[in-house]
Coordinates of C-alpha atoms and ligand atoms in Angstrom, one line a residue:
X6 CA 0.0 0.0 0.0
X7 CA 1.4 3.2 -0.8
X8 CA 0.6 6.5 0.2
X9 CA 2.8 10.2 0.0
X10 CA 2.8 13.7 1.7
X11 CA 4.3 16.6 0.5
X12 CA 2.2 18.6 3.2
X13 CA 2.6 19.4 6.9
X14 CA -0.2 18.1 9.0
X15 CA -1.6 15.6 5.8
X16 CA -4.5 13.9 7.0
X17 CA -4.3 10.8 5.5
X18 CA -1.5 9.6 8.2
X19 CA -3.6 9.4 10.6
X20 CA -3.3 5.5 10.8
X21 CA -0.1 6.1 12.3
X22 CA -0.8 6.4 15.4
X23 CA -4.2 4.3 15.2
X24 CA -5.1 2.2 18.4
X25 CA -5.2 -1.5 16.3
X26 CA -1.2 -0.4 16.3
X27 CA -0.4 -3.7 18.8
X28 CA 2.3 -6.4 19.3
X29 CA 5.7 -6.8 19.9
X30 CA 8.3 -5.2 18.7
X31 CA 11.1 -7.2 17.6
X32 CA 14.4 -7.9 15.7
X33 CA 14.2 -6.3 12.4
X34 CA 16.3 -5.4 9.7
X35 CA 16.8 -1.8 8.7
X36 CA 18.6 -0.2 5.7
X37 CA 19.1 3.8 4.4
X38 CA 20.8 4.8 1.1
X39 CA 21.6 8.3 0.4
X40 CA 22.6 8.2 -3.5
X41 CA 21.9 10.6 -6.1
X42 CA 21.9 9.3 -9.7
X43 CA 21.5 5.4 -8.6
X44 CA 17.7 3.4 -7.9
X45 CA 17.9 4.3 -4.3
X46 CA 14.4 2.2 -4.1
X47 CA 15.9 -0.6 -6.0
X48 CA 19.1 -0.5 -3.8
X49 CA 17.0 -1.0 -0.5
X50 CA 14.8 -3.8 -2.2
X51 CA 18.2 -5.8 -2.0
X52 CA 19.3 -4.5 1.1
X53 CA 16.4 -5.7 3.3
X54 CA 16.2 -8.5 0.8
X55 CA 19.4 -9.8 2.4
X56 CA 18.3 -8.5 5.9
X57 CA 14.5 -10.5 5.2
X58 CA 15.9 -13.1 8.0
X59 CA 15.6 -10.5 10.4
X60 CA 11.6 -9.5 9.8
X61 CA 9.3 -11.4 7.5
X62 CA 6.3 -9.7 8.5
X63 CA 5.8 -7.1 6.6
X64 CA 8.3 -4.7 4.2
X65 CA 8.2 -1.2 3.7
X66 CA 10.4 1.5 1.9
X67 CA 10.3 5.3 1.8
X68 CA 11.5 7.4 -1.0
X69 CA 12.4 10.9 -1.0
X70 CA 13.1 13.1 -4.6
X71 CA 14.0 16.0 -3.2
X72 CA 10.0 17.3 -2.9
X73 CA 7.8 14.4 -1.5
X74 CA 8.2 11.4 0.5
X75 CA 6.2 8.2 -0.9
X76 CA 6.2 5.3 1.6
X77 CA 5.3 1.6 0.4
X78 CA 4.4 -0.7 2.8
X79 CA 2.8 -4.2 3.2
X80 CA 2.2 -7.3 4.7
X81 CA 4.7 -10.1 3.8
X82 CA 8.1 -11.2 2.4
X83 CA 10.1 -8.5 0.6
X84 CA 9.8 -10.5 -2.5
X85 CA 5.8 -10.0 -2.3
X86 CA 5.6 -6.7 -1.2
X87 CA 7.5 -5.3 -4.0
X88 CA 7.4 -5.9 -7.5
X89 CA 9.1 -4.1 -10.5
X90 CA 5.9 -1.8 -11.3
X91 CA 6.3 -0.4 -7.5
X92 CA 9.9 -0.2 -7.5
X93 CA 9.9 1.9 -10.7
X94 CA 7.3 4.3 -9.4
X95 CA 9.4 5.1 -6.2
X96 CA 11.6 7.5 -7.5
X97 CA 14.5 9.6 -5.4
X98 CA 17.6 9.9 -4.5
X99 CA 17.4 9.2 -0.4
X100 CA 15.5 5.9 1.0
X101 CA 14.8 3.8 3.6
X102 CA 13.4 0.1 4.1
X103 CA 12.8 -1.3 6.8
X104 CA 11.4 -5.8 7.3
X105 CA 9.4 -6.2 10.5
X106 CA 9.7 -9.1 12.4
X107 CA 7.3 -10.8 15.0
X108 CA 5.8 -14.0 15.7
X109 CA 3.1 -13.1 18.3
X110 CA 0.9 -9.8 18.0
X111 CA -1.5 -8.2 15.5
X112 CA -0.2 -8.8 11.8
X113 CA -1.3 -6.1 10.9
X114 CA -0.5 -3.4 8.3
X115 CA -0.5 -0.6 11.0
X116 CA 2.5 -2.0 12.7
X117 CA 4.7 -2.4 9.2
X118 CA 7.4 0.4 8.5
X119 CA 8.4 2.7 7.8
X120 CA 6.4 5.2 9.8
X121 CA 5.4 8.9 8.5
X122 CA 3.7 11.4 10.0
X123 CA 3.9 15.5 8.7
X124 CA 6.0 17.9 10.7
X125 CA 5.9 21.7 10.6
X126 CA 9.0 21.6 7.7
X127 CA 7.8 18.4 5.7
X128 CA 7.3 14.6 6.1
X129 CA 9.5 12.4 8.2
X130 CA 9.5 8.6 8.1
X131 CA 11.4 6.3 10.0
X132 CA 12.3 2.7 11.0
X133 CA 13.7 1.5 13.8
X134 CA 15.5 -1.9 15.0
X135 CA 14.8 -2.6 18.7
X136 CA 12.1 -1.7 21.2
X137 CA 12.5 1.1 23.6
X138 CA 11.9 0.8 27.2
X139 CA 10.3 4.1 28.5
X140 CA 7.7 4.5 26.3
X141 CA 5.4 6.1 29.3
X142 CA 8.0 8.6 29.5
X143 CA 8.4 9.5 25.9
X144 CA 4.4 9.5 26.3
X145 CA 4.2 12.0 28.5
X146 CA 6.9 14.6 26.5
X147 CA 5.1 14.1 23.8
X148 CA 1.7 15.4 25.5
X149 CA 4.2 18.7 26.9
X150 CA 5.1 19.5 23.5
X151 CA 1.5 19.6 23.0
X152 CA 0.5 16.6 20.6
X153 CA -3.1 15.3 21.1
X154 CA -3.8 12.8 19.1
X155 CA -1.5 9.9 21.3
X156 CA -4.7 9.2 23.6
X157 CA -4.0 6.0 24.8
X158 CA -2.0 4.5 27.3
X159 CA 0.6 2.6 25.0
X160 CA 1.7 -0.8 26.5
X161 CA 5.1 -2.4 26.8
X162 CA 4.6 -4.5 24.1
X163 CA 3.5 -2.0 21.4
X164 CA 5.1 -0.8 18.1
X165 CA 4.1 2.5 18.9
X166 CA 7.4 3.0 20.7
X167 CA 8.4 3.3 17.1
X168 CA 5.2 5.9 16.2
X169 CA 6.2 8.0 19.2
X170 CA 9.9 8.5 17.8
X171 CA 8.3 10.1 14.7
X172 CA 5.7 12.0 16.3
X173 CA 8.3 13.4 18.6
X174 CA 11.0 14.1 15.9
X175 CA 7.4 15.7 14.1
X176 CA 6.7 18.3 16.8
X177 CA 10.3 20.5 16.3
X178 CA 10.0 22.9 13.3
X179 CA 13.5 22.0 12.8
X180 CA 16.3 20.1 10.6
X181 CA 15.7 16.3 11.0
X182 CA 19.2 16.4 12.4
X183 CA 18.4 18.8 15.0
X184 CA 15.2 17.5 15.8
X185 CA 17.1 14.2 16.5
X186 CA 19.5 15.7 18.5
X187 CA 16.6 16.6 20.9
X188 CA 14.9 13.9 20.8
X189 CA 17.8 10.7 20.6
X190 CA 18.9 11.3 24.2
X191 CA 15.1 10.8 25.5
X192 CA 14.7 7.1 24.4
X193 CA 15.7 4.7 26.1
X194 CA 16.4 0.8 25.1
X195 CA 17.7 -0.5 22.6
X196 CA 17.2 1.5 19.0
X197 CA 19.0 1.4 15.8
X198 CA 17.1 3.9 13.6
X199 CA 16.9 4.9 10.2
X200 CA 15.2 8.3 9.8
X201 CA 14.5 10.6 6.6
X202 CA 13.0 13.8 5.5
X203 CA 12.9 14.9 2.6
X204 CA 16.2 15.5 2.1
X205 CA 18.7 14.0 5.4
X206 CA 19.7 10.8 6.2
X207 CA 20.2 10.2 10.0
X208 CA 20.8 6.7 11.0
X209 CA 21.5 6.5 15.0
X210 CA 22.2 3.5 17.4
X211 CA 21.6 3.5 21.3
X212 CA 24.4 4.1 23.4
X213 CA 24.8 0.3 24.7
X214 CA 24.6 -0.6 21.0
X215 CA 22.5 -3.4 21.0
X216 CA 21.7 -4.2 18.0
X217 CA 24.0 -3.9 15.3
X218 CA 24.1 -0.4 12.3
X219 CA 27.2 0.1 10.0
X220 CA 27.9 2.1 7.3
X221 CA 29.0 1.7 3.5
X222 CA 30.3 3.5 0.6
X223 CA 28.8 3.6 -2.4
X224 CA 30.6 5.6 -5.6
X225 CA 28.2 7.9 -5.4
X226 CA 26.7 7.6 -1.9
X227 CA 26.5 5.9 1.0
X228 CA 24.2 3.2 2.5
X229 CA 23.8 2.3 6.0
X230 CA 21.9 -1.3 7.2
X231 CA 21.5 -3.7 9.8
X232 CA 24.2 -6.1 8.9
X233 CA 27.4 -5.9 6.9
X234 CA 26.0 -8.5 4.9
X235 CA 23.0 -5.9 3.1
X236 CA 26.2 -3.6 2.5
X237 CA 28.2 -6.0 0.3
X238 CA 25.4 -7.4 -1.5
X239 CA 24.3 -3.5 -2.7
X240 CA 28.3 -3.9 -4.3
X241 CA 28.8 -1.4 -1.2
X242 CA 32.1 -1.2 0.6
X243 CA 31.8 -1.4 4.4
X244 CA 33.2 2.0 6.1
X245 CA 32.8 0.7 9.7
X246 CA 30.4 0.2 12.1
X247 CA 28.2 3.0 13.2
X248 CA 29.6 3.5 17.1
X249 CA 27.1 3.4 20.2
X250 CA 25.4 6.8 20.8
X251 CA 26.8 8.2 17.2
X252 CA 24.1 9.8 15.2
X253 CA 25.4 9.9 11.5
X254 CA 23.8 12.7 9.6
X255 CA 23.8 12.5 5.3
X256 CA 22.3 14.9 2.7
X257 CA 24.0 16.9 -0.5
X258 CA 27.1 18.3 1.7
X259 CA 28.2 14.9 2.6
X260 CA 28.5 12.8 6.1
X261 CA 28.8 14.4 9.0
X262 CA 29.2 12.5 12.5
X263 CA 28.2 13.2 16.0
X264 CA 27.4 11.7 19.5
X265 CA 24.7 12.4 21.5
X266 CA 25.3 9.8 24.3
X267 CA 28.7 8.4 25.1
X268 CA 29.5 4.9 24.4
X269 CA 28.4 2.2 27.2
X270 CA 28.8 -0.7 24.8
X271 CA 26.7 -3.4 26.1
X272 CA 26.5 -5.8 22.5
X273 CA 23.8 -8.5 22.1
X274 CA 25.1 -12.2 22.4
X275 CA 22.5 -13.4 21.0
X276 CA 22.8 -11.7 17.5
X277 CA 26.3 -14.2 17.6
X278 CA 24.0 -17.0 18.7
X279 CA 21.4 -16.6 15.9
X280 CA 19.9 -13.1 15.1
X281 CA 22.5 -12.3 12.8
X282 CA 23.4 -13.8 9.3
X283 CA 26.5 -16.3 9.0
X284 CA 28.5 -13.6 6.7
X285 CA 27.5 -10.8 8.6
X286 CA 31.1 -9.3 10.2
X287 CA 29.8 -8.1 14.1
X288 CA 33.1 -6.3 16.0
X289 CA 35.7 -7.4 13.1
X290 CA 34.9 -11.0 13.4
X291 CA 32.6 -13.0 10.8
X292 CA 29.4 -14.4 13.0
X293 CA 30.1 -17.9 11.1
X294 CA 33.5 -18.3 12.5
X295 CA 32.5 -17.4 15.3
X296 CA 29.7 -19.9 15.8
X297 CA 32.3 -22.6 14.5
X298 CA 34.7 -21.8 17.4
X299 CA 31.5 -21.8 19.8
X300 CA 31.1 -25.4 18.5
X301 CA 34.6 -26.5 19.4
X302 CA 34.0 -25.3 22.9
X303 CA 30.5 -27.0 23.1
X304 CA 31.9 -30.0 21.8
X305 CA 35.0 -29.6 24.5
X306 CA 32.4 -29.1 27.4
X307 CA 29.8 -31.6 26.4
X308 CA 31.1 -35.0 24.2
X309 CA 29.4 -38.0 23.9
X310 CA 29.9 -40.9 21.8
X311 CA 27.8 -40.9 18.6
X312 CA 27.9 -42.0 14.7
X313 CA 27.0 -38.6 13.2
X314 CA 27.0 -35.0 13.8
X315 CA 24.0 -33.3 12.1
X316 CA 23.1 -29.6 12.1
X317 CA 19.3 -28.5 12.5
X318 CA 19.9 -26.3 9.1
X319 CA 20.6 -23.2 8.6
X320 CA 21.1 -22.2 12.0
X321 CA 22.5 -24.5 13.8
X322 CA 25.4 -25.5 10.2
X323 CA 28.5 -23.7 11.7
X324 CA 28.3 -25.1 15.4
X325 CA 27.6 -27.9 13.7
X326 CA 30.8 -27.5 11.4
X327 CA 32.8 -27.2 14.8
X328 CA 31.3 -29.6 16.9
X329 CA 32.4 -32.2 14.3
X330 CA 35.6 -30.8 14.0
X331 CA 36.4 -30.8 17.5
X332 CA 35.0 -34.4 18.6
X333 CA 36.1 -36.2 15.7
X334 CA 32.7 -37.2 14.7
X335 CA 32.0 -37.3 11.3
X336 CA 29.7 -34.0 10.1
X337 CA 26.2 -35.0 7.9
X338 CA 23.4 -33.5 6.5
X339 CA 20.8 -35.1 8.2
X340 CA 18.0 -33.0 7.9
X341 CA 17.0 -30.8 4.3
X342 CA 15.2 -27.6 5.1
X343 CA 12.8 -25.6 2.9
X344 CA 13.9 -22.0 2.9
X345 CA 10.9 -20.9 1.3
X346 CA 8.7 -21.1 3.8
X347 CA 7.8 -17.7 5.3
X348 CA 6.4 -17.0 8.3
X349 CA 3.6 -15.3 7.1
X350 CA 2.4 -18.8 5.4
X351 CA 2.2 -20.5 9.1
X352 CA -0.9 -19.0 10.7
X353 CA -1.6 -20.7 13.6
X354 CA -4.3 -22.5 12.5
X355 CA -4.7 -26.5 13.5
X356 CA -4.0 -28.1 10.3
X357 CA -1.3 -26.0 10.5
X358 CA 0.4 -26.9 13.8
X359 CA -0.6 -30.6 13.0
X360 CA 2.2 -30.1 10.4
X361 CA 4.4 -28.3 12.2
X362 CA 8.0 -29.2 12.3
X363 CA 8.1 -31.0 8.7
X364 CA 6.4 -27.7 7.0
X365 CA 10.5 -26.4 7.3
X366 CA 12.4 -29.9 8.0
X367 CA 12.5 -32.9 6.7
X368 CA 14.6 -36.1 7.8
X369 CA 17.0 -38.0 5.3
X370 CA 16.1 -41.4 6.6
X371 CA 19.0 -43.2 4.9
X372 CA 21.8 -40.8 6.3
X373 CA 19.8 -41.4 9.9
X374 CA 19.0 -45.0 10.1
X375 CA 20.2 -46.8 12.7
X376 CA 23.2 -44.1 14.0
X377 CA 23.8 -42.4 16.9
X378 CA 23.1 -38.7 16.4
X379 CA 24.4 -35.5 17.8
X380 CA 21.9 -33.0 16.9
X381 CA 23.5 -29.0 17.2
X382 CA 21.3 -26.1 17.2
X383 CA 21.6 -22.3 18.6
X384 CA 19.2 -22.3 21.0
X385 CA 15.9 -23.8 22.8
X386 CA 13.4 -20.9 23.5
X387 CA 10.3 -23.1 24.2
X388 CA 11.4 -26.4 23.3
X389 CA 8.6 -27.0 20.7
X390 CA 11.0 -27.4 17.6
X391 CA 13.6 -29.9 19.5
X392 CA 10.4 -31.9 20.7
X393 CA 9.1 -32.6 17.4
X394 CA 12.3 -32.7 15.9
X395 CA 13.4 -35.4 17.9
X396 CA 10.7 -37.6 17.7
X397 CA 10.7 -37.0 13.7
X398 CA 14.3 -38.2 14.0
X399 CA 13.2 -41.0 16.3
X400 CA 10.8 -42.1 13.5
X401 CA 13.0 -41.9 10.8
X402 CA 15.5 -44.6 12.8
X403 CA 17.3 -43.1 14.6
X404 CA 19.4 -45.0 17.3
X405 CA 20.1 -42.4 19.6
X406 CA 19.4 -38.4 19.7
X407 CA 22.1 -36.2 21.6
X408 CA 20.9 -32.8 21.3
X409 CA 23.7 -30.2 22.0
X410 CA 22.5 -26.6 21.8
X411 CA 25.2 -23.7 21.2
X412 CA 24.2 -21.2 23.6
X413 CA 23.3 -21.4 27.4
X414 CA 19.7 -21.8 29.0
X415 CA 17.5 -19.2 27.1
X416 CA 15.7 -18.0 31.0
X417 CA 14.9 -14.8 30.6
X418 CA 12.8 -12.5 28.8
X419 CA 14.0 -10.0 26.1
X420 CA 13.1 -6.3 26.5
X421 CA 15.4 -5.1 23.9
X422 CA 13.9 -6.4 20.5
X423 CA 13.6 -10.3 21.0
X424 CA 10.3 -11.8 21.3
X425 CA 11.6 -13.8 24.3
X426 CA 8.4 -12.1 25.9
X427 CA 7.5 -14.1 29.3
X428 CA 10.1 -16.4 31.8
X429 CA 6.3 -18.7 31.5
X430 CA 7.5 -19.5 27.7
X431 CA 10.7 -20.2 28.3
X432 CA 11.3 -23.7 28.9
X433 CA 14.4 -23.4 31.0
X434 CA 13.1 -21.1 32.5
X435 CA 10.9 -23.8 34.7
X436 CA 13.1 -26.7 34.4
X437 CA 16.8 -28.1 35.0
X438 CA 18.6 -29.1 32.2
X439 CA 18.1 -33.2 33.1
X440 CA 14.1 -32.3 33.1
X441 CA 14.2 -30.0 29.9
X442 CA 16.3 -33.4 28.1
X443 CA 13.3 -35.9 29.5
X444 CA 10.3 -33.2 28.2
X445 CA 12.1 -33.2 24.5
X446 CA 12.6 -37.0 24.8
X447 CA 16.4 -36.8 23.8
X448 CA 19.0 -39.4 25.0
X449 CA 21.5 -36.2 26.4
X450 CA 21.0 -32.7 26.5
X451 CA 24.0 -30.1 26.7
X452 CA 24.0 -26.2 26.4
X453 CA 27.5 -24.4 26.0
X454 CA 28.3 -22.3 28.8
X455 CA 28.3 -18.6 28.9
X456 CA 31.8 -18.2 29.4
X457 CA 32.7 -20.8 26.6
X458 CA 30.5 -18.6 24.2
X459 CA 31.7 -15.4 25.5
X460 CA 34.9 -16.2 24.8
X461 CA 34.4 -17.5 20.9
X462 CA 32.6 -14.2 20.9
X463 CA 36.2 -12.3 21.7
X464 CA 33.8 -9.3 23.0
X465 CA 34.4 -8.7 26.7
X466 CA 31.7 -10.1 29.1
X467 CA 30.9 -6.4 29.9
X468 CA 30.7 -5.0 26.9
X469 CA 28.2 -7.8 26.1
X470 CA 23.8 -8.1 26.8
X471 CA 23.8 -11.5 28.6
X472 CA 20.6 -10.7 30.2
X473 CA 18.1 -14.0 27.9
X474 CA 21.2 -15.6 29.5
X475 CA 21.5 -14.5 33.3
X476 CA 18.8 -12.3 33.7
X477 CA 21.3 -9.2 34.3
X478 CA 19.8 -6.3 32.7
X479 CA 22.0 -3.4 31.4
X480 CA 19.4 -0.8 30.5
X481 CA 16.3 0.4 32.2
X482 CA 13.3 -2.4 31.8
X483 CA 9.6 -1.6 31.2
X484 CA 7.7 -0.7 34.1
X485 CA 5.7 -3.9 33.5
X486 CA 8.6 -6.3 33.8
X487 CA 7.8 -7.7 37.3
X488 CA 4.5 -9.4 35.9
X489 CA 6.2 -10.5 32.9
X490 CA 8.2 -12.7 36.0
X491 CA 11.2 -10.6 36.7
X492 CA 12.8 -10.7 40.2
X493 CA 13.6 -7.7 42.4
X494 CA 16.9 -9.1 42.2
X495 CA 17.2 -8.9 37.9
X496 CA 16.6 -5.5 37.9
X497 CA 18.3 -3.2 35.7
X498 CA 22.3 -2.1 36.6
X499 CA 22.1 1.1 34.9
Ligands
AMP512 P1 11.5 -23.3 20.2 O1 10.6 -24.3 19.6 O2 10.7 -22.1 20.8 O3 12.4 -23.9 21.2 O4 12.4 -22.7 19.1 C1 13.7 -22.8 19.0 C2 14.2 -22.6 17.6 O5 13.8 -21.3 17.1 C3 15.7 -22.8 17.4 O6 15.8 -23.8 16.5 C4 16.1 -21.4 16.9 O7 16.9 -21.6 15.7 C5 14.9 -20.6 16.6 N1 14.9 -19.3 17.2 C6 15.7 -18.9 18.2 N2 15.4 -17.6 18.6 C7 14.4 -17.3 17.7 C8 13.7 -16.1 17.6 N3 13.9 -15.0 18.3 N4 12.7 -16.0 16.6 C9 12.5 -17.1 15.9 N5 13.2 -18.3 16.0 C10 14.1 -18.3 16.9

């Protein structure tokens, strides 16, 4: 669906800030291109197309020429939102996409980006990577600068953190930059966001840098994105990461640079664990060497006799790669995967969850016949996939299934942009490790431990988010944390 301003107070936005704007705001991918001369819209069609494993909700894409802003946005896969007619139409020089991501929540079209809503200078839109945590403060500054039309109480869980960025960043006749500069050191969580008018590019990342941002060169331009991986697959050259509390500011004088909250670096782990792509580079190292390494260690801490080591494809390949390598067991493919099936496809109907597991996996019954398996993913959040996967392998002849998991315990919720949203889902969150192997039916159960994947990480424990690990939050947590099942004693540090 498209729609475009041109004007200051257009009424057709309204919908931005519409009370059906619910669910959970979670890991997406963002991208920004500021290029005269090239297909800025067709640039971020394949930037977010190589960030769609972050968000396959819903796509969306802004376009500035210099006058308007048209924003395209829609339910679904990149690949279906856009097509060649749309990305024609979407003409400019500056742009920026965003893919949503979520797996519980309202679907619905209100919560895709990017947003827009008409300032006193012009349109801004913006997407944002992350979910902020003081969303009744930024509430309540927007209602002293004298907006009216926020009238509900916005929950925890709601993408209108995201709304209330733009409406802010709306209420100061100002430069976008300027108008960011007031308004970045208010929010507070995590937040990489790509922000436009109709002529600036301002990409900005929180000052614990949480989620990941970096920056590219283009001949004639530059790009910034989620993941190193949407910069080389533009034909971009990576600059360098954007730095925690740096606000990067782009329009037809070049790229300027400035903080607005010194660094308290604070990465998240589990972007190394599974958020991110294999050939995305995260603090100079490549994410798939690094889960390699973090197999070696899991395969030091927890062996076990077996035939084969098979991955749970694609995530769980390069720990996988270096469990094998470290044990001695041979590596196999055990298990094909269809990559084509989208989120958006599984709607929880019953047909659907009857099918469940072999909708995205499929067993290779020859390679599993009669061995005894070690079976390596990144992570158990509820412990529905290892369940079904075991007992599919179980089927298909398996002797014996050794599951080994390549990050610790997932226990407690995510407030900064994972939809790890109650301890009550969590499976290790209720159970010891002996009780969690008995409930998925698996012969052994081993996690890595936090200090072996740490240290493949080569990040500093504190300059790392541990907290879906050990509960240890590094930036304030929403008010209504406590009935989500935090502790006194998990309360935030900073
Ligand atoms: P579960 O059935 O909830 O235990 O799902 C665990 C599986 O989901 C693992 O195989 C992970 O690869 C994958 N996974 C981990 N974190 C996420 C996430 N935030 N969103 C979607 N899938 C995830």
């Amino acid at each position: 669906m498209l729609f475009s301003s041109s004007r200051p107070g257009d009424g057709r936005l309204t919908q931005e800030l519409d009370p059906q704007d619910q669910g959970p705001q979670d890991a997406c991918g963002v991208f920004g291109v500021f290029a005269p001369g090239e297909e800025v819209a067709r640039l971020s069609f394949f930037g977010m197309y190589a960030l769609q494993h972050r968000g396959q909700e819903s796509a969306g894409i802004a376009v500035s020429n210099g006058k308007r802003i048209m924003v395209f946005k829609d339910m679904g896969l990149v690949s279906q939102v856009f097509d060649e007619g749309t990305l024609s139409s979407l003409k400019g020089h500056l742009a920026i996409g965003h893919t949503r991501y979520s797996t519980t929540g309202a679907s619905v079209w209100n919560n895709a980006q990017p947003t827009f809503r008409s300032g006193p200078r012009g349109g801004i839109a913006l997407g944002h990577n992350g979910n902020l945590t003081n969303t009744e403060e930024l509430e309540a500054l927007l209602a002293e600068r004298g907006v009216a039309d926020v009238p509900r109480k916005l929950t925890m869980d709601s993408t209108n953190d995201t709304s209330l960025v733009t409406a802010l960043l709306s209420t100061y006749d100002a430069d976008l930059d300027e108008a960011a500069r007031e308004v970045l050191p208010h929010l507070k969580g995590a937040f990489c966001l790509v922000m436009m008018n109709e002529h600036t590019l301002v990409a900005a990342r929180d000052p614990q840098g949480i989620r990941p941002l970096v920056l590219g060169r283009l001949e004639q331009g530059w790009v910034v994105a989620s993941e190193t991986a949407a910069i080389d697959i533009v034909g971009a050259s990576f600059v360098r990461e954007i730095e925690p509390g740096e606000m990067v500011v782009i329009d037809q004088a070049g790229l300027r640079t400035e903080r607005f909250a010194e660094a308290r670096p604070k990465h998240c782990l589990f972007e190394y664990v599974y958020l991110a792509r294999p050939d995305t580079i995260i603090g100079g190292r490549r994410i798939h060497n690094v889960r390699v390494k973090v197999g070696k260690i899991l395969a030091e801490e927890s062996p076990v006799e077996a035939d084969l080591v098979i991955p749970v494809p694609e995530s769980g390949t390069p720990a996988a790669i270096g469990y094998a390598d470290q044990s001695g067991i041979p590596f196999g493919q055990g298990l094909v995967k269809n990559n084509y099936v989208g989120r958006t496809f599984i709607q929880p109907s019953d047909t659907m969850r009857r099918m469940g597991i072999r909708l995205k996996l499929n067993p290779l019954r020859d390679v599993i016949k009669g061995k005894r398996l070690v079976v390596v993913d990144d992570s158990i959040v509820r412990g529905n996939t290892q369940r079904q996967l075991i007992a599919m392998l179980r089927e298909a002849g398996a002797a014996e299934v050794h599951v080994r998991i390549s990050s610790p315990p997932v226990e407690w919720p995510c407030f900064y942009g994972i939809d790890f949203s109650t301890r009550a889902e969590l499976i290790a969150a209720g159970l010891e490790i002996d009780e969690i192997c008995r409930s998925i039916g698996a012969d052994s159960l081993g996690y890595i431990s936090l200090d072996g994947l740490i240290r493949a990480t080569h990040v500093t424990k504190d300059n790392l988010c541990r907290a879906c690990f050990d509960g240890v939050y590094p930036v304030q947590v929403p008010p209504g944390a406590r009935e989500l099942g935090l502790t006194p004693t998990q309360e935030p540090t900073t």
